[in-house]
Amino acid sequence: MLAQQLELFKYNLPRKARSCDHFDVDNKVRYITEAIKKRYIQPNDFNSTQWLVFDIDRPVCPDSIRNDNLAPEPTIFVSNPKNGHAHLFYLLNTPVHRNSHSSQKVLKFLAAIEYGLAIKLNADMSYVGLLAKNALHSDWEVLHTVPQAYELHELADSVDTKALSTPLKERLNYGLSRNCSLFEEVSKWAYRAIRQGWPEYDQWHKAVLTRTEMLNRQIEKPLVYSEYKHIAKSIAKFTHKQFSKQGFAQWQSNNGKRSGEARRNGSITERKPWEELGISRATWYRRKQQ
């Protein structure tokens, strides 16, 4: 079963990944054939999430996760044999993409699940989730768990519903919530800002990247450049393609038509309130006079 776990881990790594033996010495992006030789590795692609990783900063074993925390069985359990601390990996059956075409509803749901599981596991809430213990490296010990992948709803079933409904701003500094919040704030700004001159793409991309960097610095645990760079590029490409002068004019026209229809429907309702009450016009006026 251990060989099956390691094969599952290796098969679900990105083509390129940030990796290192020491965080401050050789931390850089490498092709996966070289990255898997390092002690720490980035298990997720730059614009998608296939692994949820949790840092357990205390001696822990799979049995304590099952029995004490009543948490789902980790797909991979990577332990430090010197102190018993571990990284727990949960593999998603379907990766969740993080770009302008992705469903923000799904991304926020995933971020809420991640936050809820972190609480359930009593995981280190200061862990930023970029680099994790490499299950293929001999410095770590992989403990036996069931090597399974999960659907989002399966993980959600084990999470406290209060954690799932916690507002994004309250969990801003943990994991994917940071990505969702930054994407949301930069997008709101971009939808307005692009209308101020309709710049060429290169100029617009620089402006969006600058704005993303500024907002990222305001986060207590900011994203690294490789993460927020992809957020900025995704927003810049989407807004530049979708928000042209002609497109915006059409959008305004469509909104105006919908607004006009709503006003007309509303005014008709206002002129015939007796219909809502299920009475005749004469009865309504009589009651009104009384």
Tab-separated table of C-alpha atoms in Angstrom, residues 26-149:
chain	number	residue	atom	x	y	z
A	26	ASP	CA	17.881	26.873	-3.084
A	27	ASN	CA	14.164	27.742	-3.195
A	28	LYS	CA	13.235	27.953	-6.892
A	29	VAL	CA	11.071	26.476	-9.654
A	30	ARG	CA	12.367	23.290	-11.289
A	31	TYR	CA	11.129	20.656	-13.702
A	32	ILE	CA	9.483	17.895	-11.702
A	33	THR	CA	12.241	15.370	-12.460
A	34	GLU	CA	14.628	17.590	-10.479
A	35	ALA	CA	12.084	18.935	-7.986
A	36	ILE	CA	11.275	15.475	-6.572
A	37	LYS	CA	14.901	15.149	-5.417
A	38	LYS	CA	14.437	18.004	-2.914
A	39	ARG	CA	13.170	17.780	0.674
A	40	TYR	CA	10.340	20.257	0.135
A	41	ILE	CA	8.120	20.546	-2.909
A	42	GLN	CA	5.165	22.567	-4.174
A	43	PRO	CA	2.485	19.890	-4.728
A	44	ASN	CA	0.000	22.112	-6.583
A	45	ASP	CA	0.220	23.763	-9.969
A	46	PHE	CA	0.464	27.561	-9.999
A	47	ASN	CA	-3.128	28.079	-11.120
A	48	SER	CA	-4.943	25.055	-9.703
A	49	THR	CA	-5.369	23.102	-6.474
A	50	GLN	CA	-5.302	19.315	-6.434
A	51	TRP	CA	-3.837	18.808	-2.953
A	52	LEU	CA	-5.002	20.300	0.337
A	53	VAL	CA	-2.023	20.247	2.702
A	54	PHE	CA	-2.095	20.788	6.477
A	55	ASP	CA	0.852	21.339	8.787
A	56	ILE	CA	0.524	19.510	12.114
A	57	ASP	CA	3.086	21.148	14.360
A	58	ARG	CA	3.035	18.523	17.129
A	59	PRO	CA	3.729	14.777	17.422
A	60	VAL	CA	0.883	13.039	15.600
A	61	CYS	CA	0.030	9.715	13.967
A	62	PRO	CA	-2.766	8.540	11.646
A	63	ASP	CA	-4.666	6.887	14.505
A	64	SER	CA	-4.900	10.158	16.433
A	65	ILE	CA	-6.279	11.863	13.318
A	66	ARG	CA	-8.922	9.168	12.918
A	67	ASN	CA	-9.876	8.760	16.559
A	68	ASP	CA	-9.181	12.089	18.274
A	69	ASN	CA	-9.966	14.521	15.486
A	70	LEU	CA	-12.542	12.394	13.635
A	71	ALA	CA	-11.142	13.826	10.438
A	72	PRO	CA	-11.139	12.206	6.990
A	73	GLU	CA	-8.335	9.754	6.279
A	74	PRO	CA	-5.403	11.665	4.700
A	75	THR	CA	-4.402	10.479	1.246
A	76	ILE	CA	-0.745	10.848	2.215
A	77	PHE	CA	0.673	11.204	5.748
A	78	VAL	CA	4.270	12.496	5.708
A	79	SER	CA	5.975	12.518	9.105
A	80	ASN	CA	9.237	13.925	10.426
A	81	PRO	CA	10.798	10.903	12.196
A	82	LYS	CA	12.788	13.184	14.509
A	83	ASN	CA	9.838	14.938	16.189
A	84	GLY	CA	6.641	13.315	14.890
A	85	HIS	CA	5.374	16.505	13.214
A	86	ALA	CA	3.625	15.906	9.920
A	87	HIS	CA	2.129	17.220	6.713
A	88	LEU	CA	-1.254	15.750	5.801
A	89	PHE	CA	-2.223	15.647	2.118
A	90	TYR	CA	-5.790	15.324	0.821
A	91	LEU	CA	-6.040	14.633	-2.908
A	92	LEU	CA	-9.003	16.074	-4.835
A	93	ASN	CA	-10.537	13.866	-7.520
A	94	THR	CA	-10.974	16.942	-9.697
A	95	PRO	CA	-8.471	19.832	-9.467
A	96	VAL	CA	-10.005	23.236	-8.766
A	97	HIS	CA	-8.623	25.872	-11.115
A	98	ARG	CA	-7.798	29.373	-9.917
A	99	ASN	CA	-8.206	31.817	-12.799
A	100	SER	CA	-10.684	34.326	-14.191
A	101	HIS	CA	-12.689	31.593	-15.925
A	102	SER	CA	-12.997	29.493	-12.763
A	103	SER	CA	-16.145	29.324	-10.716
A	104	GLN	CA	-15.603	31.704	-7.817
A	105	LYS	CA	-18.358	29.883	-5.967
A	106	VAL	CA	-16.387	26.611	-6.146
A	107	LEU	CA	-13.145	28.355	-5.167
A	108	LYS	CA	-14.764	29.917	-2.115
A	109	PHE	CA	-16.323	26.581	-1.182
A	110	LEU	CA	-12.910	24.910	-1.405
A	111	ALA	CA	-11.329	27.690	0.681
A	112	ALA	CA	-14.022	27.235	3.339
A	113	ILE	CA	-13.439	23.454	3.402
A	114	GLU	CA	-9.704	24.006	3.754
A	115	TYR	CA	-10.261	26.402	6.651
A	116	GLY	CA	-12.729	24.038	8.332
A	117	LEU	CA	-10.379	21.061	8.035
A	118	ALA	CA	-7.501	23.099	9.453
A	119	ILE	CA	-9.601	23.834	12.528
A	120	LYS	CA	-10.729	20.206	12.845
A	121	LEU	CA	-7.148	18.938	12.556
A	122	ASN	CA	-5.842	21.637	14.915
A	123	ALA	CA	-3.356	22.461	12.160
A	124	ASP	CA	-0.860	25.316	12.191
A	125	MET	CA	-2.889	28.339	11.025
A	126	SER	CA	0.284	30.228	10.084
A	127	TYR	CA	1.196	27.664	7.419
A	128	VAL	CA	0.919	29.306	3.995
A	129	GLY	CA	0.618	26.040	2.072
A	130	LEU	CA	3.079	26.648	-0.764
A	131	LEU	CA	5.822	24.133	0.065
A	132	ALA	CA	5.290	20.780	1.757
A	133	LYS	CA	7.370	17.815	2.874
A	134	ASN	CA	8.217	15.765	-0.192
A	135	ALA	CA	6.771	12.276	0.340
A	136	LEU	CA	9.380	10.883	-2.077
A	137	HIS	CA	12.371	12.126	-0.043
A	138	SER	CA	14.237	9.809	2.332
A	139	ASP	CA	14.349	12.427	5.122
A	140	TRP	CA	10.639	11.898	5.777
A	141	GLU	CA	8.583	8.888	6.751
A	142	VAL	CA	5.312	8.112	4.959
A	143	LEU	CA	2.853	6.429	7.328
A	144	HIS	CA	0.117	4.071	6.192
A	145	THR	CA	-3.260	5.571	5.309
A	146	VAL	CA	-5.856	4.722	2.690
A	147	PRO	CA	-4.592	6.230	-0.610
A	148	GLN	CA	-7.866	7.709	-1.774
A	149	ALA	CA	-8.940	10.900	-3.540
